[in-house]
CSV table of C-alpha atoms in Angstrom, one decimal:
chain,number,residue,atom,x,y,z
A,1,MET,CA,49.0,45.0,63.8
A,2,ASN,CA,47.2,48.2,64.6
A,3,VAL,CA,47.1,51.1,62.0
A,4,ASP,CA,46.0,54.5,63.4
A,5,VAL,CA,45.6,57.7,61.3
A,6,GLN,CA,46.9,60.6,63.4
A,7,ASP,CA,45.2,63.4,61.4
A,8,GLU,CA,41.9,63.0,59.6
A,9,GLY,CA,41.9,66.5,58.4
A,10,ASP,CA,42.6,67.7,54.8
A,11,SER,CA,45.6,69.9,55.7
A,12,GLY,CA,48.0,70.8,53.1
A,13,SER,CA,50.8,69.1,55.1
A,14,GLY,CA,49.3,65.6,54.6
A,15,GLN,CA,48.6,63.0,57.2
A,16,ALA,CA,50.7,60.8,59.6
A,17,VAL,CA,49.9,57.2,60.2
A,18,ALA,CA,51.1,55.2,63.2
A,19,PHE,CA,51.7,51.5,63.0
A,20,THR,CA,51.8,49.3,66.2
A,21,VAL,CA,53.4,45.9,65.4
A,22,ALA,CA,53.1,43.1,67.9
A,23,GLU,CA,55.6,40.5,68.8
A,24,ASN,CA,56.0,37.9,66.0
A,25,GLU,CA,54.2,40.2,63.6
A,26,GLU,CA,55.8,41.5,60.5
A,27,VAL,CA,54.8,44.3,58.0
A,28,HIS,CA,56.5,45.1,54.7
A,29,VAL,CA,56.6,48.8,53.8
A,30,LEU,CA,57.0,49.6,50.2
A,31,HIS,CA,57.7,53.3,50.7
A,32,PRO,CA,60.2,53.2,53.6
A,33,GLN,CA,61.4,56.7,52.9
A,34,GLN,CA,58.1,58.0,54.4
A,35,ILE,CA,58.9,56.5,57.9
A,36,ILE,CA,59.7,59.5,60.2
A,37,ALA,CA,59.8,57.9,63.6
A,38,TYR,CA,60.5,54.4,64.9
A,39,GLN,CA,60.4,53.0,68.4
A,40,GLY,CA,61.7,49.4,69.0
A,41,PRO,CA,64.8,47.3,68.6
A,42,SER,CA,67.3,48.6,65.9
A,43,SER,CA,67.3,45.1,64.5
A,44,GLY,CA,63.6,45.2,64.0
A,45,ARG,CA,64.0,47.0,60.6
A,46,ALA,CA,65.7,45.3,57.7
A,47,ASP,CA,65.6,47.1,54.3
A,48,ARG,CA,65.9,44.9,51.1
A,49,LEU,CA,66.2,45.4,47.4
A,50,MET,CA,63.1,44.1,45.8
A,51,ASP,CA,63.2,41.7,42.8
A,52,VAL,CA,60.2,43.0,40.9
A,53,LYS,CA,60.3,41.1,37.6
A,54,GLY,CA,59.7,43.3,34.5
A,55,MET,CA,59.3,46.5,36.4
A,56,TYR,CA,61.6,49.5,36.7
A,57,ARG,CA,64.6,47.7,35.4
A,58,LYS,CA,66.9,50.8,35.9
A,59,ARG,CA,65.5,51.7,39.3
A,60,LYS,CA,66.2,50.1,42.6
A,61,LEU,CA,63.1,49.5,44.7
A,62,ILE,CA,63.6,49.1,48.5
A,63,ARG,CA,61.2,47.4,50.9
A,64,SER,CA,61.4,47.6,54.7
A,65,ASP,CA,60.6,44.5,56.7
A,66,ILE,CA,59.6,45.6,60.1
A,67,THR,CA,59.1,43.1,62.9
A,68,GLY,CA,57.6,43.6,66.2
A,69,PRO,CA,57.3,44.5,69.0
A,70,CYS,CA,57.7,48.1,67.7
A,71,ARG,CA,55.9,51.2,66.7
A,72,PHE,CA,56.5,53.5,63.8
A,73,VAL,CA,55.0,56.6,62.2
A,74,ALA,CA,54.8,57.2,58.5
A,75,ALA,CA,54.1,60.5,56.7
A,76,LEU,CA,51.8,60.7,53.7
A,77,PRO,CA,52.0,63.3,51.0
A,78,PRO,CA,49.2,66.0,50.9
A,79,GLY,CA,46.0,64.6,49.5
A,80,TYR,CA,46.8,61.0,50.1
A,81,ARG,CA,45.3,58.5,52.6
A,82,VAL,CA,46.0,54.9,53.5
A,83,LYS,CA,43.1,52.5,53.3
A,84,THR,CA,43.6,48.9,54.8
A,85,LEU,CA,42.1,46.0,53.0
A,86,GLN,CA,41.8,42.4,54.4
A,87,LEU,CA,42.7,39.4,52.2
A,88,ASP,CA,41.2,36.0,52.9
A,89,GLY,CA,42.8,33.6,50.4
A,90,LYS,CA,43.4,34.5,46.8
A,91,SER,CA,42.5,37.9,45.3
A,92,ASP,CA,41.9,38.5,41.6
A,93,LEU,CA,42.6,42.2,41.7
A,94,LEU,CA,45.6,43.8,40.0
A,95,TYR,CA,47.1,46.9,41.6
A,96,ASP,CA,49.4,49.6,40.3
A,97,PHE,CA,52.5,49.5,42.4
A,98,ARG,CA,52.3,53.3,43.1
A,99,HIS,CA,49.1,52.6,45.1
A,100,LEU,CA,50.7,50.2,47.5
A,101,PHE,CA,52.1,51.2,50.9
A,102,PHE,CA,52.4,48.0,52.9
A,103,TYR,CA,51.3,44.4,53.2
A,104,SER,CA,51.5,42.1,56.3
A,105,LYS,CA,53.1,38.8,57.0
A,106,GLY,CA,51.1,36.0,55.5
A,107,VAL,CA,50.5,37.9,52.2
A,108,THR,CA,52.4,37.1,49.0
A,109,MET,CA,53.0,39.7,46.4
A,110,GLN,CA,53.3,38.7,42.8
A,111,THR,CA,53.7,40.5,39.5
A,112,ARG,CA,51.7,40.2,36.3
A,113,VAL,CA,53.2,41.3,33.0
A,114,LEU,CA,50.4,42.9,31.0
A,115,ASN,CA,49.7,41.9,27.3
A,116,MET,CA,50.7,44.5,24.7
A,117,LYS,CA,47.2,45.9,24.3
A,118,ASN,CA,46.8,46.6,28.0
A,119,MET,CA,50.4,48.1,28.1
A,120,LEU,CA,49.4,50.6,25.6
A,121,ILE,CA,46.1,51.4,27.4
A,122,THR,CA,47.6,51.6,31.0
A,123,ARG,CA,51.1,52.9,29.9
A,124,ASP,CA,52.4,50.4,32.4
A,125,ILE,CA,54.3,47.0,32.0
A,126,VAL,CA,53.2,45.1,35.1
A,127,LYS,CA,50.7,45.1,37.8
A,128,VAL,CA,50.9,43.7,41.3
A,129,LYS,CA,48.7,40.8,42.6
A,130,PHE,CA,48.2,39.6,46.2
A,131,SER,CA,47.3,36.2,47.7
A,132,GLY,CA,47.3,34.8,51.3
A,133,HIS,CA,45.7,35.8,54.5
A,134,GLY,CA,46.5,39.2,56.0
A,135,SER,CA,46.2,42.9,55.2
A,136,ILE,CA,47.4,45.4,52.7
A,137,GLY,CA,47.5,49.1,52.7
A,138,ILE,CA,46.8,51.1,49.5
A,139,LEU,CA,47.6,54.8,49.0
A,140,THR,CA,44.4,56.6,47.8
A,141,GLU,CA,43.5,60.1,46.8
A,142,GLY,CA,40.2,60.7,48.5
A,143,THR,CA,37.3,58.3,49.0
A,144,VAL,CA,37.6,54.8,47.7
A,145,CYS,CA,34.6,53.5,45.8
A,146,GLU,CA,33.8,50.1,44.5
A,147,ALA,CA,31.6,48.9,41.6
A,148,GLU,CA,31.0,45.4,40.2
A,149,LEU,CA,31.8,44.6,36.6
A,150,ASP,CA,29.2,42.9,34.3
A,151,PRO,CA,30.2,40.7,31.4
A,152,PHE,CA,28.1,42.6,29.0
A,153,ASP,CA,27.1,46.0,30.5
A,154,PRO,CA,30.2,48.0,30.5
A,155,LEU,CA,31.4,50.2,33.3
A,156,TYR,CA,33.1,53.4,32.4
A,157,VAL,CA,35.7,54.8,34.9
A,158,ASP,CA,38.0,57.7,34.7
A,159,ALA,CA,41.4,56.2,33.7
A,160,GLY,CA,43.3,58.3,36.3
A,161,SER,CA,41.1,57.2,39.1
A,162,ILE,CA,41.5,53.4,38.9
A,163,ILE,CA,43.2,51.7,42.0
A,164,ALA,CA,42.6,48.1,41.1
A,165,TYR,CA,40.7,45.8,38.7
A,166,PRO,CA,40.2,42.1,38.2
A,167,GLU,CA,42.7,40.2,36.2
A,168,ASN,CA,40.0,38.9,33.9
A,169,ALA,CA,38.7,42.4,33.0
A,170,ARG,CA,38.6,43.5,29.4
A,171,LEU,CA,39.7,47.1,28.9
A,172,GLU,CA,39.1,49.6,26.1
A,173,LEU,CA,40.4,53.3,26.4
A,174,THR,CA,37.4,55.5,25.3
A,175,VAL,CA,35.1,58.3,26.0
A,176,TYR,CA,31.3,58.1,26.1
A,177,GLY,CA,28.1,60.2,26.0
A,178,ASN,CA,26.9,62.6,23.2
A,179,HIS,CA,29.2,64.7,21.1
A,180,LEU,CA,29.7,67.4,23.6
A,181,ALA,CA,30.2,65.1,26.6
A,182,SER,CA,32.8,63.0,24.8
A,183,GLN,CA,34.7,66.1,23.7
A,184,HIS,CA,35.4,67.6,27.2
A,185,MET,CA,35.7,64.6,29.4
A,186,SER,CA,38.9,62.8,30.3
A,187,TYR,CA,39.7,59.4,28.8
A,188,HIS,CA,37.8,56.4,30.5
A,189,TRP,CA,38.3,52.8,30.7
A,190,LYS,CA,35.4,50.8,29.3
A,191,MET,CA,35.5,47.7,31.4
A,192,THR,CA,33.5,44.4,31.3
A,193,GLY,CA,34.2,41.1,33.1
A,194,HIS,CA,33.6,39.7,36.6
A,195,GLY,CA,34.5,41.1,40.0
A,196,PRO,CA,35.0,44.4,41.8
A,197,VAL,CA,36.7,47.5,40.5
A,198,LEU,CA,38.3,50.0,43.1
A,199,PHE,CA,38.6,53.6,42.2
A,200,GLN,CA,39.2,56.9,44.0
A,201,ALA,CA,37.4,60.2,44.1
A,202,GLY,CA,40.2,62.6,45.0
A,203,ARG,CA,41.5,63.4,41.6
A,204,GLN,CA,38.1,64.5,40.3
A,205,SER,CA,37.5,66.5,43.5
A,206,ARG,CA,40.7,68.5,43.0
A,207,ARG,CA,39.8,69.0,39.3
A,208,PHE,CA,36.4,70.4,40.3
A,209,GLN,CA,37.9,72.7,42.8
A,210,ARG,CA,40.5,73.9,40.2
A,211,ASP,CA,37.8,74.6,37.6
A,212,ASN,CA,35.7,76.5,39.9
A,213,ASP,CA,38.2,78.4,42.1
A,214,GLU,CA,41.3,78.9,39.9
A,215,ASP,CA,40.3,79.0,36.3
A,216,GLY,CA,39.1,82.1,34.5
A,217,ILE,CA,35.7,81.9,32.7
A,218,ILE,CA,37.4,82.0,29.2
A,219,LYS,CA,39.8,79.0,30.0
A,220,ARG,CA,36.8,77.0,31.4
A,221,PHE,CA,34.7,77.8,28.4
A,222,LEU,CA,37.6,76.7,26.0
A,223,ARG,CA,37.9,73.4,28.0
A,224,GLU,CA,34.3,72.6,27.6
A,225,ALA,CA,33.7,74.0,24.1
A,226,LEU,CA,36.8,72.7,22.2
A,227,PRO,CA,37.1,69.1,21.0
A,228,PHE,CA,38.8,67.2,23.8
A,229,GLY,CA,39.5,70.5,25.6
A,230,GLY,CA,39.1,68.7,28.9
A,231,VAL,CA,42.1,66.5,28.0
A,232,PHE,CA,44.5,69.1,26.5
A,233,ILE,CA,43.7,72.3,28.3
A,234,LYS,CA,44.8,71.8,31.9
């Protein structure tokens, strides 16, 4: 399978991504409503209701199973990109379902119900885990960064920027730094454990642009001066 980004620019209309699926290949698209063009046998697309245990009980999630040979184009919302990751065996990473766009044949998707503490921290009930051999596509806002966890030296990551983290990670919702730093920053995850953490830079980039281009000096001063102003003053 070949994945080709049609527009690398940061236009306000978003990007288009073209998928070329060879004969005997199959890709599972988790946001089929974004498919805007398809070329191939009509029988090559089969939509199914997903059985995602513990998640979105009152919502119906639809997955498109697309088999080759065919070609289709998917539209991405403004600010989003698709990054393809290769799996070789079993991965320990847990993903938020909202960040997933596709996975290929040979990859198995499973759900993990979070413990009560992590439910309260993440405001989510389950995460998604992958195993097998193949590729997955994740939706990101901006550049994807990676950092290794340490069992004792904590990593602090903006809570809204996390894409995936190891299942073994220990999480604590917090802020850090001196008194002024902790007052105006967003909440962060204090993370320890083993393995890589994936996070995106786009959210903070847009926040920086908003702070410098759109906000008046008074609003910016209040956000930085008031306790937790960065959290409550948007």
